[in-house]
């Protein structure tokens, strides 16, 4: 699929990895529908107003996401890709000094990271399926979800986060199988540690221990490197039904 001229939805596009994707797509000549519960920084999109709209939508709400997609398609024309980045981090031991973990906190992480991802995916798939196929590839579009290496080696306190991201990785193949018949590819990326707001809040001790476990390059990833991987997945028709690690060889230890 070509980036130039296409309309691409990004959830969680106001910050971090999603924002880097938005900027990369805009530079590549795409139109961008940004959905998030936080507004994007004004300076970020000031120059691209005619190619990018921000719609406030909570990924867990069907009506809000549908309204954002409808408005984006009305403004820019048929959508052909979605990049699903909205997510939250949470850390809490299953049994801590003050008793068992909060069930509400566990539910919230699953609700946003897993159910919210599926919500954006199902409504995006519906929108993309209406795309007319104009070339011989029969491809209508691509959906990229964001998992995490915590899906494979979640650390102490990461039960909810790891379960949510493991769910994203696990549903990638069945959804790709569901959508193959309409010409939509589905791929997840499992990032290691990237320099975004989410990771800036981590204590120095945690950041250093993650760097100690990284093979090469020994640094955190830049959001632009995530955006570049997403672009490649969108452009390369052979990526489908898999979860790709993007982590500099990092294998997280228990803590
Ligand atoms: N940064 C990392 O190291 C890292 C590593 C692995 C996976 N990830 C995943 O990448 C994704 C993006 O993370 P990031 O680092 O860019 O974080 P970030 O905090 O910079 O951005 C996340 C965005 O999601 C939005 N969001 C949260 N809940 C939402 C909701 N209910 N509805 C709509 N929007 C909502 C936030 O407002 C924010 O703008 C997340 O799913 C995260 O779990 C990040």
PDB file of C-alpha atoms and ligand atoms in Angstrom:
ATOM      1  CA  UNK A   1       0.000   0.000   0.000  1.00  0.00           C
ATOM      2  CA  UNK A   2       1.254   3.482  -0.792  1.00  0.00           C
ATOM      3  CA  UNK A   3       1.393   6.136   1.914  1.00  0.00           C
ATOM      4  CA  UNK A   4       1.040   9.134  -0.419  1.00  0.00           C
ATOM      5  CA  UNK A   5      -2.579  10.000  -1.088  1.00  0.00           C
ATOM      6  CA  UNK A   6      -4.028   7.574   1.449  1.00  0.00           C
ATOM      7  CA  UNK A   7      -6.101   8.353   4.548  1.00  0.00           C
ATOM      8  CA  UNK A   8      -4.731   6.794   7.730  1.00  0.00           C
ATOM      9  CA  UNK A   9      -6.316   6.694  11.194  1.00  0.00           C
ATOM     10  CA  UNK A  10      -4.047   6.792  14.245  1.00  0.00           C
ATOM     11  CA  UNK A  11      -5.324   6.121  17.757  1.00  0.00           C
ATOM     12  CA  UNK A  12      -3.225   7.584  20.559  1.00  0.00           C
ATOM     13  CA  UNK A  13      -1.859   9.956  17.929  1.00  0.00           C
ATOM     14  CA  UNK A  14      -1.438  12.967  20.226  1.00  0.00           C
ATOM     15  CA  UNK A  15       1.735  11.705  21.851  1.00  0.00           C
ATOM     16  CA  UNK A  16       4.743   9.429  21.574  1.00  0.00           C
ATOM     17  CA  UNK A  17       4.724   6.614  19.032  1.00  0.00           C
ATOM     18  CA  UNK A  18       1.370   7.577  17.491  1.00  0.00           C
ATOM     19  CA  UNK A  19       2.405  11.209  17.073  1.00  0.00           C
ATOM     20  CA  UNK A  20       5.654  10.152  15.356  1.00  0.00           C
ATOM     21  CA  UNK A  21       3.607   8.020  12.925  1.00  0.00           C
ATOM     22  CA  UNK A  22       1.296  10.965  12.226  1.00  0.00           C
ATOM     23  CA  UNK A  23       4.195  13.269  11.414  1.00  0.00           C
ATOM     24  CA  UNK A  24       5.834  10.646   9.221  1.00  0.00           C
ATOM     25  CA  UNK A  25       2.614  10.011   7.251  1.00  0.00           C
ATOM     26  CA  UNK A  26       1.985  13.741   6.798  1.00  0.00           C
ATOM     27  CA  UNK A  27       5.521  14.174   5.450  1.00  0.00           C
ATOM     28  CA  UNK A  28       4.811  11.258   3.083  1.00  0.00           C
ATOM     29  CA  UNK A  29       1.710  12.930   1.649  1.00  0.00           C
ATOM     30  CA  UNK A  30      -1.049  11.074   3.537  1.00  0.00           C
ATOM     31  CA  UNK A  31      -4.133  12.474   5.248  1.00  0.00           C
ATOM     32  CA  UNK A  32      -4.319  11.663   8.945  1.00  0.00           C
ATOM     33  CA  UNK A  33      -7.291  11.151  11.275  1.00  0.00           C
ATOM     34  CA  UNK A  34      -5.968  11.488  14.784  1.00  0.00           C
ATOM     35  CA  UNK A  35      -8.003  10.075  17.664  1.00  0.00           C
ATOM     36  CA  UNK A  36      -7.040  10.478  21.293  1.00  0.00           C
ATOM     37  CA  UNK A  37      -8.471  11.604  24.623  1.00  0.00           C
ATOM     38  CA  UNK A  38      -5.722  14.248  24.873  1.00  0.00           C
ATOM     39  CA  UNK A  39      -5.389  17.044  22.352  1.00  0.00           C
ATOM     40  CA  UNK A  40      -2.222  17.064  20.241  1.00  0.00           C
ATOM     41  CA  UNK A  41       0.237  19.876  20.965  1.00  0.00           C
ATOM     42  CA  UNK A  42      -0.848  22.842  18.809  1.00  0.00           C
ATOM     43  CA  UNK A  43       2.587  23.368  17.254  1.00  0.00           C
ATOM     44  CA  UNK A  44       2.722  19.753  16.105  1.00  0.00           C
ATOM     45  CA  UNK A  45      -0.079  20.030  13.576  1.00  0.00           C
ATOM     46  CA  UNK A  46      -0.340  23.753  12.976  1.00  0.00           C
ATOM     47  CA  UNK A  47       1.171  23.589   9.511  1.00  0.00           C
ATOM     48  CA  UNK A  48      -0.724  20.515   8.361  1.00  0.00           C
ATOM     49  CA  UNK A  49      -4.282  21.468   9.322  1.00  0.00           C
ATOM     50  CA  UNK A  50      -5.631  20.718   5.860  1.00  0.00           C
ATOM     51  CA  UNK A  51      -4.210  17.166   5.923  1.00  0.00           C
ATOM     52  CA  UNK A  52      -4.838  16.209   9.540  1.00  0.00           C
ATOM     53  CA  UNK A  53      -7.843  16.300  11.820  1.00  0.00           C
ATOM     54  CA  UNK A  54      -7.973  15.594  15.511  1.00  0.00           C
ATOM     55  CA  UNK A  55     -11.142  13.996  16.863  1.00  0.00           C
ATOM     56  CA  UNK A  56     -11.485  13.498  20.595  1.00  0.00           C
ATOM     57  CA  UNK A  57     -12.442   9.860  21.058  1.00  0.00           C
ATOM     58  CA  UNK A  58     -11.963   7.315  23.804  1.00  0.00           C
ATOM     59  CA  UNK A  59     -10.873   4.032  22.206  1.00  0.00           C
ATOM     60  CA  UNK A  60     -13.104   2.068  24.557  1.00  0.00           C
ATOM     61  CA  UNK A  61     -16.249   3.809  23.249  1.00  0.00           C
ATOM     62  CA  UNK A  62     -17.813   2.420  20.079  1.00  0.00           C
ATOM     63  CA  UNK A  63     -19.870   5.533  19.255  1.00  0.00           C
ATOM     64  CA  UNK A  64     -16.957   7.953  19.732  1.00  0.00           C
ATOM     65  CA  UNK A  65     -14.579   5.975  17.519  1.00  0.00           C
ATOM     66  CA  UNK A  66     -17.244   5.485  14.849  1.00  0.00           C
ATOM     67  CA  UNK A  67     -18.045   9.222  14.813  1.00  0.00           C
ATOM     68  CA  UNK A  68     -14.333  10.051  14.432  1.00  0.00           C
ATOM     69  CA  UNK A  69     -13.930   7.632  11.528  1.00  0.00           C
ATOM     70  CA  UNK A  70     -17.079   8.938   9.807  1.00  0.00           C
ATOM     71  CA  UNK A  71     -15.908  12.545  10.115  1.00  0.00           C
ATOM     72  CA  UNK A  72     -12.409  11.663   8.872  1.00  0.00           C
ATOM     73  CA  UNK A  73     -13.752   9.808   5.855  1.00  0.00           C
ATOM     74  CA  UNK A  74     -16.147  12.674   5.101  1.00  0.00           C
ATOM     75  CA  UNK A  75     -13.226  15.144   5.133  1.00  0.00           C
ATOM     76  CA  UNK A  76     -10.510  13.127   3.414  1.00  0.00           C
ATOM     77  CA  UNK A  77     -12.171  10.259   1.570  1.00  0.00           C
ATOM     78  CA  UNK A  78     -11.854   6.518   2.037  1.00  0.00           C
ATOM     79  CA  UNK A  79      -9.596   5.257   4.797  1.00  0.00           C
ATOM     80  CA  UNK A  80      -7.030   2.633   3.861  1.00  0.00           C
ATOM     81  CA  UNK A  81      -5.009   2.091   7.036  1.00  0.00           C
ATOM     82  CA  UNK A  82      -5.179   2.329  10.813  1.00  0.00           C
ATOM     83  CA  UNK A  83      -2.327   2.432  13.306  1.00  0.00           C
ATOM     84  CA  UNK A  84      -3.545   1.624  16.800  1.00  0.00           C
ATOM     85  CA  UNK A  85      -1.257   3.102  19.444  1.00  0.00           C
ATOM     86  CA  UNK A  86      -3.485   4.292  22.305  1.00  0.00           C
ATOM     87  CA  UNK A  87      -2.491   2.550  25.493  1.00  0.00           C
ATOM     88  CA  UNK A  88      -1.689   2.930  29.161  1.00  0.00           C
ATOM     89  CA  UNK A  89       1.012   1.496  31.398  1.00  0.00           C
ATOM     90  CA  UNK A  90       0.255   0.081  34.822  1.00  0.00           C
ATOM     91  CA  UNK A  91       2.393  -1.610  37.403  1.00  0.00           C
ATOM     92  CA  UNK A  92       1.127  -3.396  40.496  1.00  0.00           C
ATOM     93  CA  UNK A  93       2.104  -6.690  42.102  1.00  0.00           C
ATOM     94  CA  UNK A  94      -0.656  -9.323  42.087  1.00  0.00           C
ATOM     95  CA  UNK A  95      -0.188  -9.501  45.833  1.00  0.00           C
ATOM     96  CA  UNK A  96       1.467  -6.482  47.388  1.00  0.00           C
ATOM     97  CA  UNK A  97       2.315  -5.389  50.941  1.00  0.00           C
ATOM     98  CA  UNK A  98      -1.166  -3.877  51.247  1.00  0.00           C
ATOM     99  CA  UNK A  99      -3.047  -6.872  49.888  1.00  0.00           C
ATOM    100  CA  UNK A 100      -4.205  -8.113  46.513  1.00  0.00           C
ATOM    101  CA  UNK A 101      -3.972  -5.971  43.379  1.00  0.00           C
ATOM    102  CA  UNK A 102      -6.877  -3.728  42.433  1.00  0.00           C
ATOM    103  CA  UNK A 103      -9.310  -5.496  40.128  1.00  0.00           C
ATOM    104  CA  UNK A 104     -10.544  -2.147  38.804  1.00  0.00           C
ATOM    105  CA  UNK A 105      -7.014  -1.178  37.755  1.00  0.00           C
ATOM    106  CA  UNK A 106      -6.549  -4.556  36.022  1.00  0.00           C
ATOM    107  CA  UNK A 107      -9.876  -4.124  34.193  1.00  0.00           C
ATOM    108  CA  UNK A 108      -8.995  -0.591  33.077  1.00  0.00           C
ATOM    109  CA  UNK A 109      -5.727  -1.717  31.469  1.00  0.00           C
ATOM    110  CA  UNK A 110      -7.470  -4.576  29.632  1.00  0.00           C
ATOM    111  CA  UNK A 111     -10.314  -2.238  28.650  1.00  0.00           C
ATOM    112  CA  UNK A 112      -8.024   0.359  27.051  1.00  0.00           C
ATOM    113  CA  UNK A 113      -5.101  -1.709  25.740  1.00  0.00           C
ATOM    114  CA  UNK A 114      -6.929  -4.820  24.546  1.00  0.00           C
ATOM    115  CA  UNK A 115     -10.642  -4.091  24.161  1.00  0.00           C
ATOM    116  CA  UNK A 116      -9.939  -0.520  22.990  1.00  0.00           C
ATOM    117  CA  UNK A 117      -7.505  -1.859  20.401  1.00  0.00           C
ATOM    118  CA  UNK A 118     -10.090  -4.339  19.149  1.00  0.00           C
ATOM    119  CA  UNK A 119     -12.760  -1.622  19.079  1.00  0.00           C
ATOM    120  CA  UNK A 120     -10.647   0.639  16.858  1.00  0.00           C
ATOM    121  CA  UNK A 121      -9.657  -2.344  14.737  1.00  0.00           C
ATOM    122  CA  UNK A 122     -13.188  -3.613  14.066  1.00  0.00           C
ATOM    123  CA  UNK A 123     -14.526  -0.170  13.119  1.00  0.00           C
ATOM    124  CA  UNK A 124     -11.454   0.602  11.013  1.00  0.00           C
ATOM    125  CA  UNK A 125     -11.811  -2.734   9.224  1.00  0.00           C
ATOM    126  CA  UNK A 126     -15.393  -1.850   8.345  1.00  0.00           C
ATOM    127  CA  UNK A 127     -14.311   1.538   6.947  1.00  0.00           C
ATOM    128  CA  UNK A 128     -11.345   0.086   5.034  1.00  0.00           C
ATOM    129  CA  UNK A 129     -13.491  -2.709   3.560  1.00  0.00           C
ATOM    130  CA  UNK A 130     -15.424  -0.040   1.651  1.00  0.00           C
ATOM    131  CA  UNK A 131     -12.249   1.022  -0.159  1.00  0.00           C
ATOM    132  CA  UNK A 132     -12.400   0.316  -3.865  1.00  0.00           C
ATOM    133  CA  UNK A 133      -9.602  -1.901  -5.108  1.00  0.00           C
ATOM    134  CA  UNK A 134      -8.026  -0.130  -8.029  1.00  0.00           C
ATOM    135  CA  UNK A 135      -4.909  -2.140  -8.741  1.00  0.00           C
ATOM    136  CA  UNK A 136      -4.043  -5.758  -9.412  1.00  0.00           C
ATOM    137  CA  UNK A 137      -2.847  -6.457  -5.855  1.00  0.00           C
ATOM    138  CA  UNK A 138      -6.432  -6.711  -4.526  1.00  0.00           C
ATOM    139  CA  UNK A 139      -5.182  -5.048  -1.338  1.00  0.00           C
ATOM    140  CA  UNK A 140      -7.642  -2.733   0.402  1.00  0.00           C
ATOM    141  CA  UNK A 141      -5.574  -1.727   3.377  1.00  0.00           C
ATOM    142  CA  UNK A 142      -3.519  -2.449   6.459  1.00  0.00           C
ATOM    143  CA  UNK A 143      -4.091  -2.325  10.215  1.00  0.00           C
ATOM    144  CA  UNK A 144      -1.100  -2.092  12.549  1.00  0.00           C
ATOM    145  CA  UNK A 145      -1.610  -2.734  16.272  1.00  0.00           C
ATOM    146  CA  UNK A 146       0.838  -2.006  19.078  1.00  0.00           C
ATOM    147  CA  UNK A 147       1.763  -4.871  21.377  1.00  0.00           C
ATOM    148  CA  UNK A 148       4.887  -4.826  23.585  1.00  0.00           C
ATOM    149  CA  UNK A 149       7.776  -7.108  24.470  1.00  0.00           C
ATOM    150  CA  UNK A 150       5.965  -7.364  27.833  1.00  0.00           C
ATOM    151  CA  UNK A 151       3.667  -9.764  25.952  1.00  0.00           C
ATOM    152  CA  UNK A 152       6.587 -12.239  26.066  1.00  0.00           C
ATOM    153  CA  UNK A 153       8.627 -11.316  29.138  1.00  0.00           C
ATOM    154  CA  UNK A 154       6.478  -9.190  31.424  1.00  0.00           C
ATOM    155  CA  UNK A 155       8.254  -7.987  34.529  1.00  0.00           C
ATOM    156  CA  UNK A 156       7.189  -8.053  38.175  1.00  0.00           C
ATOM    157  CA  UNK A 157       4.063  -5.919  38.502  1.00  0.00           C
ATOM    158  CA  UNK A 158       3.177  -6.132  34.813  1.00  0.00           C
ATOM    159  CA  UNK A 159       0.428  -8.779  34.946  1.00  0.00           C
ATOM    160  CA  UNK A 160      -2.302  -6.485  33.589  1.00  0.00           C
ATOM    161  CA  UNK A 161      -0.095  -4.754  31.018  1.00  0.00           C
ATOM    162  CA  UNK A 162       1.446  -8.056  29.838  1.00  0.00           C
ATOM    163  CA  UNK A 163      -1.997  -9.688  29.605  1.00  0.00           C
ATOM    164  CA  UNK A 164      -3.316  -6.779  27.528  1.00  0.00           C
ATOM    165  CA  UNK A 165      -0.333  -6.785  25.164  1.00  0.00           C
ATOM    166  CA  UNK A 166      -0.234 -10.597  25.016  1.00  0.00           C
ATOM    167  CA  UNK A 167      -3.872 -10.392  23.961  1.00  0.00           C
ATOM    168  CA  UNK A 168      -2.978  -8.016  21.143  1.00  0.00           C
ATOM    169  CA  UNK A 169      -0.214 -10.363  19.940  1.00  0.00           C
ATOM    170  CA  UNK A 170      -2.478 -13.420  20.200  1.00  0.00           C
ATOM    171  CA  UNK A 171      -5.366 -11.897  18.257  1.00  0.00           C
ATOM    172  CA  UNK A 172      -3.163 -10.689  15.389  1.00  0.00           C
ATOM    173  CA  UNK A 173      -3.227 -13.963  13.419  1.00  0.00           C
ATOM    174  CA  UNK A 174      -6.935 -14.777  13.837  1.00  0.00           C
ATOM    175  CA  UNK A 175      -7.888 -11.222  12.829  1.00  0.00           C
ATOM    176  CA  UNK A 176      -5.547 -11.352   9.829  1.00  0.00           C
ATOM    177  CA  UNK A 177      -7.298 -14.595   8.875  1.00  0.00           C
ATOM    178  CA  UNK A 178     -10.703 -12.923   9.293  1.00  0.00           C
ATOM    179  CA  UNK A 179      -9.776  -9.960   7.133  1.00  0.00           C
ATOM    180  CA  UNK A 180      -7.660 -11.607   4.459  1.00  0.00           C
ATOM    181  CA  UNK A 181     -10.724 -12.282   2.347  1.00  0.00           C
ATOM    182  CA  UNK A 182     -11.438  -8.549   2.095  1.00  0.00           C
ATOM    183  CA  UNK A 183      -7.824  -7.692   1.298  1.00  0.00           C
ATOM    184  CA  UNK A 184      -6.857  -6.179   4.652  1.00  0.00           C
ATOM    185  CA  UNK A 185      -3.526  -7.131   6.277  1.00  0.00           C
ATOM    186  CA  UNK A 186      -3.102  -7.079  10.066  1.00  0.00           C
ATOM    187  CA  UNK A 187       0.263  -6.837  11.799  1.00  0.00           C
ATOM    188  CA  UNK A 188       1.369  -5.985  15.342  1.00  0.00           C
ATOM    189  CA  UNK A 189       4.604  -4.397  16.422  1.00  0.00           C
ATOM    190  CA  UNK A 190       6.007  -5.243  19.860  1.00  0.00           C
ATOM    191  CA  UNK A 191       8.284  -2.365  20.840  1.00  0.00           C
ATOM    192  CA  UNK A 192      10.992  -2.659  23.451  1.00  0.00           C
ATOM    193  CA  UNK A 193      11.605   0.623  25.262  1.00  0.00           C
ATOM    194  CA  UNK A 194      11.028   3.858  23.367  1.00  0.00           C
ATOM    195  CA  UNK A 195      11.616   7.431  24.523  1.00  0.00           C
ATOM    196  CA  UNK A 196       8.065   8.702  24.981  1.00  0.00           C
ATOM    197  CA  UNK A 197       6.044  10.260  27.774  1.00  0.00           C
ATOM    198  CA  UNK A 198       5.147   6.750  28.920  1.00  0.00           C
ATOM    199  CA  UNK A 199       8.780   5.815  29.591  1.00  0.00           C
ATOM    200  CA  UNK A 200       9.914   9.214  30.840  1.00  0.00           C
ATOM    201  CA  UNK A 201       7.833   8.565  33.958  1.00  0.00           C
ATOM    202  CA  UNK A 202       9.853   5.420  34.772  1.00  0.00           C
ATOM    203  CA  UNK A 203      12.364   5.768  37.644  1.00  0.00           C
ATOM    204  CA  UNK A 204      16.053   6.066  36.664  1.00  0.00           C
ATOM    205  CA  UNK A 205      16.813   2.678  38.280  1.00  0.00           C
ATOM    206  CA  UNK A 206      14.256   0.965  36.028  1.00  0.00           C
ATOM    207  CA  UNK A 207      15.520   2.777  32.916  1.00  0.00           C
ATOM    208  CA  UNK A 208      19.133   1.797  33.667  1.00  0.00           C
ATOM    209  CA  UNK A 209      18.281  -1.860  34.278  1.00  0.00           C
ATOM    210  CA  UNK A 210      16.454  -1.984  30.915  1.00  0.00           C
ATOM    211  CA  UNK A 211      19.489  -0.493  29.178  1.00  0.00           C
ATOM    212  CA  UNK A 212      21.695  -3.102  30.871  1.00  0.00           C
ATOM    213  CA  UNK A 213      19.609  -5.853  29.227  1.00  0.00           C
ATOM    214  CA  UNK A 214      19.682  -4.342  25.738  1.00  0.00           C
ATOM    215  CA  UNK A 215      21.994  -6.000  23.194  1.00  0.00           C
ATOM    216  CA  UNK A 216      22.632  -3.234  20.656  1.00  0.00           C
ATOM    217  CA  UNK A 217      22.216  -0.310  20.202  1.00  0.00           C
ATOM    218  CA  UNK A 218      22.397   0.332  23.947  1.00  0.00           C
ATOM    219  CA  UNK A 219      19.836   3.097  24.085  1.00  0.00           C
ATOM    220  CA  UNK A 220      16.063   3.418  24.006  1.00  0.00           C
ATOM    221  CA  UNK A 221      14.329   3.536  20.659  1.00  0.00           C
ATOM    222  CA  UNK A 222      13.273   6.828  19.124  1.00  0.00           C
ATOM    223  CA  UNK A 223       9.591   7.257  18.176  1.00  0.00           C
ATOM    224  CA  UNK A 224      10.705   7.953  14.576  1.00  0.00           C
ATOM    225  CA  UNK A 225      12.197   4.430  14.433  1.00  0.00           C
ATOM    226  CA  UNK A 226       8.811   2.995  15.381  1.00  0.00           C
ATOM    227  CA  UNK A 227       7.149   5.187  12.724  1.00  0.00           C
ATOM    228  CA  UNK A 228       9.629   3.939  10.138  1.00  0.00           C
ATOM    229  CA  UNK A 229       8.818   0.285  11.012  1.00  0.00           C
ATOM    230  CA  UNK A 230       5.092   0.992  10.708  1.00  0.00           C
ATOM    231  CA  UNK A 231       5.644   2.600   7.319  1.00  0.00           C
ATOM    232  CA  UNK A 232       7.573  -0.428   6.105  1.00  0.00           C
ATOM    233  CA  UNK A 233       4.850  -2.817   7.286  1.00  0.00           C
ATOM    234  CA  UNK A 234       2.239  -0.750   5.437  1.00  0.00           C
ATOM    235  CA  UNK A 235       4.289  -0.643   2.243  1.00  0.00           C
ATOM    236  CA  UNK A 236       5.452  -4.264   2.207  1.00  0.00           C
ATOM    237  CA  UNK A 237       2.573  -6.593   1.233  1.00  0.00           C
ATOM    238  CA  UNK A 238       4.213  -9.730   2.667  1.00  0.00           C
ATOM    239  CA  UNK A 239       3.857  -8.656   6.296  1.00  0.00           C
ATOM    240  CA  UNK A 240       0.675 -10.222   7.621  1.00  0.00           C
ATOM    241  CA  UNK A 241      -0.623 -12.049  10.697  1.00  0.00           C
ATOM    242  CA  UNK A 242       2.528 -11.606  12.781  1.00  0.00           C
ATOM    243  CA  UNK A 243       3.923  -9.639  15.706  1.00  0.00           C
ATOM    244  CA  UNK A 244       7.313  -8.050  15.058  1.00  0.00           C
ATOM    245  CA  UNK A 245       9.698  -7.276  17.912  1.00  0.00           C
ATOM    246  CA  UNK A 246      11.393  -3.883  17.634  1.00  0.00           C
ATOM    247  CA  UNK A 247      13.679  -3.830  20.624  1.00  0.00           C
ATOM    248  CA  UNK A 248      17.456  -3.741  19.971  1.00  0.00           C
ATOM    249  CA  UNK A 249      17.626  -7.313  21.320  1.00  0.00           C
ATOM    250  CA  UNK A 250      16.270  -6.330  24.759  1.00  0.00           C
ATOM    251  CA  UNK A 251      15.040  -9.313  26.800  1.00  0.00           C
ATOM    252  CA  UNK A 252      13.562  -8.051  30.036  1.00  0.00           C
ATOM    253  CA  UNK A 253      14.432  -9.734  33.322  1.00  0.00           C
ATOM    254  CA  UNK A 254      11.962 -10.178  36.187  1.00  0.00           C
ATOM    255  CA  UNK A 255      12.723  -6.631  37.392  1.00  0.00           C
TER     256      UNK A 255
HETATM  257  N1  LIG B   1       7.077   3.757  24.859  1.00  0.00           N
HETATM  258  C1  LIG B   1       7.407   2.499  25.029  1.00  0.00           C
HETATM  259  O1  LIG B   1       8.511   2.169  25.467  1.00  0.00           O
HETATM  260  C2  LIG B   1       6.443   1.400  24.635  1.00  0.00           C
HETATM  261  C3  LIG B   1       6.912   0.084  24.635  1.00  0.00           C
HETATM  262  C4  LIG B   1       6.053  -0.941  24.278  1.00  0.00           C
HETATM  263  C5  LIG B   1       4.752  -0.649  23.899  1.00  0.00           C
HETATM  264  N2  LIG B   1       4.334   0.647  23.921  1.00  0.00           N
HETATM  265  C6  LIG B   1       2.932   0.886  23.522  1.00  0.00           C
HETATM  266  O2  LIG B   1       2.914   1.859  22.502  1.00  0.00           O
HETATM  267  C7  LIG B   1       1.686   2.577  22.553  1.00  0.00           C
HETATM  268  C8  LIG B   1       1.986   4.070  22.532  1.00  0.00           C
HETATM  269  O3  LIG B   1       2.701   4.385  23.715  1.00  0.00           O
HETATM  270  P1  LIG B   1       3.547   5.732  23.881  1.00  0.00           P
HETATM  271  O4  LIG B   1       4.848   5.341  24.478  1.00  0.00           O
HETATM  272  O5  LIG B   1       3.504   6.523  22.622  1.00  0.00           O
HETATM  273  O6  LIG B   1       2.695   6.420  25.054  1.00  0.00           O
HETATM  274  P2  LIG B   1       2.132   7.887  25.215  1.00  0.00           P
HETATM  275  O7  LIG B   1       1.631   7.929  26.618  1.00  0.00           O
HETATM  276  O8  LIG B   1       3.125   8.893  24.761  1.00  0.00           O
HETATM  277  O9  LIG B   1       0.887   7.910  24.188  1.00  0.00           O
HETATM  278  C9  LIG B   1      -0.270   7.162  24.421  1.00  0.00           C
HETATM  279  C10 LIG B   1      -1.454   7.971  23.928  1.00  0.00           C
HETATM  280  O10 LIG B   1      -2.637   7.180  24.108  1.00  0.00           O
HETATM  281  C11 LIG B   1      -3.674   8.043  24.519  1.00  0.00           C
HETATM  282  N3  LIG B   1      -4.736   7.302  25.209  1.00  0.00           N
HETATM  283  C12 LIG B   1      -4.662   6.662  26.413  1.00  0.00           C
HETATM  284  N4  LIG B   1      -5.854   6.134  26.724  1.00  0.00           N
HETATM  285  C13 LIG B   1      -6.705   6.426  25.707  1.00  0.00           C
HETATM  286  C14 LIG B   1      -8.072   6.155  25.454  1.00  0.00           C
HETATM  287  N5  LIG B   1      -8.831   5.474  26.313  1.00  0.00           N
HETATM  288  N6  LIG B   1      -8.611   6.586  24.290  1.00  0.00           N
HETATM  289  C15 LIG B   1      -7.867   7.296  23.399  1.00  0.00           C
HETATM  290  N7  LIG B   1      -6.566   7.599  23.593  1.00  0.00           N
HETATM  291  C16 LIG B   1      -5.986   7.174  24.729  1.00  0.00           C
HETATM  292  C17 LIG B   1      -2.986   9.038  25.452  1.00  0.00           C
HETATM  293  O11 LIG B   1      -3.761  10.224  25.633  1.00  0.00           O
HETATM  294  C18 LIG B   1      -1.669   9.284  24.723  1.00  0.00           C
HETATM  295  O12 LIG B   1      -1.748  10.387  23.839  1.00  0.00           O
HETATM  296  C19 LIG B   1       0.963   2.106  23.823  1.00  0.00           C
HETATM  297  O13 LIG B   1      -0.009   1.139  23.465  1.00  0.00           O
HETATM  298  C20 LIG B   1       2.067   1.457  24.629  1.00  0.00           C
HETATM  299  O14 LIG B   1       1.586   0.474  25.510  1.00  0.00           O
HETATM  300  C21 LIG B   1       5.126   1.674  24.254  1.00  0.00           C
END
